[in-house]
Tab-separated table of C-alpha atoms in Angstrom:
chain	number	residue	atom	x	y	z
A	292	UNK	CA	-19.674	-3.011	-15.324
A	293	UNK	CA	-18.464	0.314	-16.073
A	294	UNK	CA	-14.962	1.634	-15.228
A	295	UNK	CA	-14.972	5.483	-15.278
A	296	UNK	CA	-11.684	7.512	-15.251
A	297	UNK	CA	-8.792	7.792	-17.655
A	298	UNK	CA	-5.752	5.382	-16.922
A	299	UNK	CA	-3.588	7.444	-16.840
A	300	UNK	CA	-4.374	7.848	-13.158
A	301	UNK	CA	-2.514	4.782	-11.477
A	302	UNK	CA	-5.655	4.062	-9.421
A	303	UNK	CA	-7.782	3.958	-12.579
A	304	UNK	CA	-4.662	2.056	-13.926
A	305	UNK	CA	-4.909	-0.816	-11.129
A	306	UNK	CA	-8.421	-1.096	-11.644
A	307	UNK	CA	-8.544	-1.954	-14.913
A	308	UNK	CA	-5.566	-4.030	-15.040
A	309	UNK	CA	-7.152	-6.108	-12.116
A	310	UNK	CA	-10.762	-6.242	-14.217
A	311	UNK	CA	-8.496	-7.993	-16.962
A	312	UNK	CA	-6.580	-10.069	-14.649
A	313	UNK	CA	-9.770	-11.349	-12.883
A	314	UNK	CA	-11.732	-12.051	-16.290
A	315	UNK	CA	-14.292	-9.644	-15.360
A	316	UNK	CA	-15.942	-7.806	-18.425
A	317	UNK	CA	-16.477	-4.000	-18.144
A	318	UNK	CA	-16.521	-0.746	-20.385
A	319	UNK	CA	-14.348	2.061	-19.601
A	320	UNK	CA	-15.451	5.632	-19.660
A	321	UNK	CA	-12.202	7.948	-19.993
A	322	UNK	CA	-13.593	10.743	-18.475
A	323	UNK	CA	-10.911	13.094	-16.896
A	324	UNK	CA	-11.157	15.186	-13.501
A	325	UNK	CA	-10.939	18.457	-15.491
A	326	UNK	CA	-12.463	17.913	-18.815
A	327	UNK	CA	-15.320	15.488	-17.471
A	328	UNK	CA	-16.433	17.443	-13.925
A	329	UNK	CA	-20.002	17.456	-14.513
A	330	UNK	CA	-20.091	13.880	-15.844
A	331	UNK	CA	-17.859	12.485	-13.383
A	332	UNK	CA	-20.137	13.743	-10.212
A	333	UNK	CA	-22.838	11.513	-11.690
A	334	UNK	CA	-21.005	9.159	-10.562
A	335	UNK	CA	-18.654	10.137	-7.380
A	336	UNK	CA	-20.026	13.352	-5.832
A	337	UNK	CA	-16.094	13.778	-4.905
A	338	UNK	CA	-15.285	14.500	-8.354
A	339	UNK	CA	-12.482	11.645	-8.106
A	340	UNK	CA	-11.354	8.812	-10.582
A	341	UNK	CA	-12.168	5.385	-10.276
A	342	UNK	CA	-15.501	4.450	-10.163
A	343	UNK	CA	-17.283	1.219	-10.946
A	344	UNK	CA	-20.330	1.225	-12.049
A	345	UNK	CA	-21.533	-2.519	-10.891
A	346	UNK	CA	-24.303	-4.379	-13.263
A	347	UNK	CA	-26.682	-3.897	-9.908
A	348	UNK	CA	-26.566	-0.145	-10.587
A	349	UNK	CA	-24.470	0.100	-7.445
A	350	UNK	CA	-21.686	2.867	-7.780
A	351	UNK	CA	-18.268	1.951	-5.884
A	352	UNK	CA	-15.762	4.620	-5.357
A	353	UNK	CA	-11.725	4.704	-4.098
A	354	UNK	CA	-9.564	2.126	-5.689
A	355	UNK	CA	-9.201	0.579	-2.422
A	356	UNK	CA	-12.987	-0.162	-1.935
A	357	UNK	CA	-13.146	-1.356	-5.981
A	358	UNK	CA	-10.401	-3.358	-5.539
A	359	UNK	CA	-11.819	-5.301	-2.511
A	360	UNK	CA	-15.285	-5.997	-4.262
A	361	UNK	CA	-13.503	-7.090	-7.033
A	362	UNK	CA	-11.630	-10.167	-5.106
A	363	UNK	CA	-14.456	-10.700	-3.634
A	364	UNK	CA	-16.039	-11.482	-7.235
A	365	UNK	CA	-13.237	-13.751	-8.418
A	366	UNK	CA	-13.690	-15.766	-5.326
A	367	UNK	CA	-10.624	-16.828	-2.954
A	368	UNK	CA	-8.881	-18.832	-4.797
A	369	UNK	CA	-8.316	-16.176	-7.838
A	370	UNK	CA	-8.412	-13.023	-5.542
A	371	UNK	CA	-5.063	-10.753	-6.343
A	372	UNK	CA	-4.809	-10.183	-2.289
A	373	UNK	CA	-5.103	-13.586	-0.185
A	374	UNK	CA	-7.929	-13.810	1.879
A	375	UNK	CA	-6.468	-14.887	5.187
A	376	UNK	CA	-3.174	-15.387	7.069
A	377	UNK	CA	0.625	-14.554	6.929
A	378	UNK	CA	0.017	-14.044	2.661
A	379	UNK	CA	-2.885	-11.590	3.275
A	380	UNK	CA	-0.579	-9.717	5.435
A	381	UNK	CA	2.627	-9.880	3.561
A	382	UNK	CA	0.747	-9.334	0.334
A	383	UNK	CA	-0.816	-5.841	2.158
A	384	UNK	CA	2.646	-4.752	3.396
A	385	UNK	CA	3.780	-4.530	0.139
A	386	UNK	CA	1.089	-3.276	-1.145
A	387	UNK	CA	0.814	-0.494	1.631
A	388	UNK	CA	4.004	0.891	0.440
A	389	UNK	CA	2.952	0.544	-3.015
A	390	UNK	CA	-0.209	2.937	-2.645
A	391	UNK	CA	1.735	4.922	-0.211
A	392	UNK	CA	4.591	6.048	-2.845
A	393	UNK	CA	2.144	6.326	-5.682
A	394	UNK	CA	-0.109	8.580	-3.451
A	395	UNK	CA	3.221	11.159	-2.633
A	396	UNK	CA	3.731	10.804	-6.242
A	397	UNK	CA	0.767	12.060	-7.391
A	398	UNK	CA	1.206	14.508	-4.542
A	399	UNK	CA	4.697	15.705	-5.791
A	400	UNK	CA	3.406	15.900	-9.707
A	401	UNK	CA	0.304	18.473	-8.648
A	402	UNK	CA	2.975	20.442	-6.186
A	403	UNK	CA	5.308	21.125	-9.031
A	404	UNK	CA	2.619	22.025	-11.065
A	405	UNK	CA	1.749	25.372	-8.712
A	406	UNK	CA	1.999	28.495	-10.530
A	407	UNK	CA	4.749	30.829	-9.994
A	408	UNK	CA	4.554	32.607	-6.415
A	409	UNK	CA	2.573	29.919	-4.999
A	410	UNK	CA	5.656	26.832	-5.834
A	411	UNK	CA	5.968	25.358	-1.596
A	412	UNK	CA	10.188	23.828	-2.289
A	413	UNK	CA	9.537	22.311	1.623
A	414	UNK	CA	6.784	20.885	0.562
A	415	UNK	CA	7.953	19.593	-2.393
A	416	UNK	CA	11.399	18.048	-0.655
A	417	UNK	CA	9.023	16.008	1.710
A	418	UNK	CA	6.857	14.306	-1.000
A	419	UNK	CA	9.772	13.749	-3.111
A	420	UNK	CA	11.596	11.977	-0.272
A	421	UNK	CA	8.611	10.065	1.123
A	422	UNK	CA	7.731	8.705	-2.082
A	423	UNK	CA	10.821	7.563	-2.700
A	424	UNK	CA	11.738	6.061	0.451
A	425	UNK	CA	8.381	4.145	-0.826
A	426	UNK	CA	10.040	3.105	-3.864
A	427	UNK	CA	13.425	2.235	-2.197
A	428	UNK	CA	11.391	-0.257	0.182
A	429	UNK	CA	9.931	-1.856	-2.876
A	430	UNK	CA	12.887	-2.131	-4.385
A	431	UNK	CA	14.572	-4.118	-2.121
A	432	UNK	CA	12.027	-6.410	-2.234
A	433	UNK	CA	12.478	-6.781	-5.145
A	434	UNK	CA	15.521	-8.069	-5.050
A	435	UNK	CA	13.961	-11.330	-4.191
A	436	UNK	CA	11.849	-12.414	-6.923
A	437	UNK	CA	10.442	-13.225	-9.333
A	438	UNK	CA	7.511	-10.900	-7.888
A	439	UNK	CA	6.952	-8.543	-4.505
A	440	UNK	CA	5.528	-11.443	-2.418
A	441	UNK	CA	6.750	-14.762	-3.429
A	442	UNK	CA	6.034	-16.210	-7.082
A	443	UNK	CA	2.665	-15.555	-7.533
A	444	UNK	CA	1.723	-12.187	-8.649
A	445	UNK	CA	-0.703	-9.960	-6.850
A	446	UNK	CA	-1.744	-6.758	-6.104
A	447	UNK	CA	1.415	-4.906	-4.942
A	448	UNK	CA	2.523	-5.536	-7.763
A	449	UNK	CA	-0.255	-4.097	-9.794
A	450	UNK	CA	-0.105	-1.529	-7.884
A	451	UNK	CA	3.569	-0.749	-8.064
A	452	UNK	CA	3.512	-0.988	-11.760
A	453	UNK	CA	0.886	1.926	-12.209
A	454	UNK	CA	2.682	3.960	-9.487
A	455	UNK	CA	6.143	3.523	-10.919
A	456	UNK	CA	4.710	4.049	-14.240
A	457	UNK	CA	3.324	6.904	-13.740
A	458	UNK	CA	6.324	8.487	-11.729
A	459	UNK	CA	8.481	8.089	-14.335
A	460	UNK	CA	6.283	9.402	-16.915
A	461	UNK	CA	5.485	12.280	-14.920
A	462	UNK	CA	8.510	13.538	-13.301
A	463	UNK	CA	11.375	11.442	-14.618
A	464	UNK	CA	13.520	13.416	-13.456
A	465	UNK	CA	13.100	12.173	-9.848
A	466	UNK	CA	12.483	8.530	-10.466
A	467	UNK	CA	13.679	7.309	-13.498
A	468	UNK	CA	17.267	5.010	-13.004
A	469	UNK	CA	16.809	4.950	-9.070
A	470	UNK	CA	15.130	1.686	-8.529
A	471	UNK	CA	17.001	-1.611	-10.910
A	472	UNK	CA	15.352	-4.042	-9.207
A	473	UNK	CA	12.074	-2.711	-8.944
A	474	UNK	CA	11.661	-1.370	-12.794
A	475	UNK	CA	12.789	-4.954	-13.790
A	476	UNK	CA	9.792	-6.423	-12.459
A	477	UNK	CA	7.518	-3.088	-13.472
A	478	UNK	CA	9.205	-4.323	-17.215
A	479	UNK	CA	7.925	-8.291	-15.861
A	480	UNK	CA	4.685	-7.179	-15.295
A	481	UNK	CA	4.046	-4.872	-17.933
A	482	UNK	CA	4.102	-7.975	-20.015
A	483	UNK	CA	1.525	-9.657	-18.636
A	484	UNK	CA	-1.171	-9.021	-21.092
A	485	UNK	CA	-3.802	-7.776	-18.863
A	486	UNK	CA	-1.926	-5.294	-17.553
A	487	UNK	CA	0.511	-3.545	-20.316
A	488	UNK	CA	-3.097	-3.446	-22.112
A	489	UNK	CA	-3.455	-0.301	-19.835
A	490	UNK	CA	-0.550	1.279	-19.724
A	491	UNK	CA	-0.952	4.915	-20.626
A	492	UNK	CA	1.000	6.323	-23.648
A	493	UNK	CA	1.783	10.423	-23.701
């Protein structure tokens, strides 16, 4: 398989963390929204990172989607999101929020990036407070340990890890210090082989 998109991108992130985490072999193609247009709409006529290139010759696009596909690959048993029941559902809470702050984020990062003139500060309030209510949920969850949903980890927590990650990178002064509980476990997970593998460097 082929994972195209740089991870810096959380959702690129997530992906290839859960490739590693799920034993499934695949190249990565760094190609970047703005350096790598052309290329990239060979792949997603949206112009958006990730896509997986399957070995079919099937091209899945949106984390979301990938992600799916790729429990369904692993089987039950090994899937990073349950596949039935209270822990499906508890597991996609958490994760909802997870995506949800990460998306506002991302948001936030391309709103403060406007050039002068154009810079929407009502706009930019809103994100910033969403995606942080986002975190603040999180964090509290974390609280309980050792992971998001019980002791296993999954998803969410993938998922939180890239988003957090990234918000800090990107506009630290925002996130960084707000959420104890929460970065501890980013700091758990970041660990984990499979995943601090793709954590992206400035």
């Amino acid at each position: 398989m082929i994972l195209i998109g740089r991870n810096l991108s959380p959702f690129v992130r997530r992906t290839a963390a859960s490739l590693n985490l799920l034993g499934l072999p695949y190249e990565q193609r760094p190609y970047s929204t703005v350096d790598n247009a052309a290329e990239l709409k060979e792949f997603n006529p949206l112009g958006r990172v990730p896509a997986l290139l399957l070995d079919s010759g099937e091209v899945l696009v949106d984390s979301t989607f990938i992600l799916d596909v790729l429990d369904e690959m692993a089987g039950p048993d090994r899937a990073l999101v349950p596949p039935a029941g209270a822990p499906r559902r508890a597991v996609l809470a958490a994760l909802g929020l997870a995506v949800g702050a990460t998306e506002k984020t991302v948001a936030l990062f391309y709103e403060t990036r406007r050039p002068d003139g154009l810079v929407w500060p009502a706009n930019q309030e809103k994100l910033s407070a969403q995606a942080l209510a986002g975190f603040a949920a999180l964090d509290r969850m974390a609280l309980a340990g050792p992971w998001l949903i019980g002791d296993r980890l999954t998803q969410a927590d993938i998922t939180m890890t890239a988003g957090l990650d990234f918000a800090e990178m990107m506009l630290p002064e925002v996130f960084t210090g707000r959420f104890p509980a929460l970065a501890a476990l980013r700091d758990r997970a970041n660990t984990v082989p499979g995943i601090g593998a793709t954590r992206w460097v400035k």
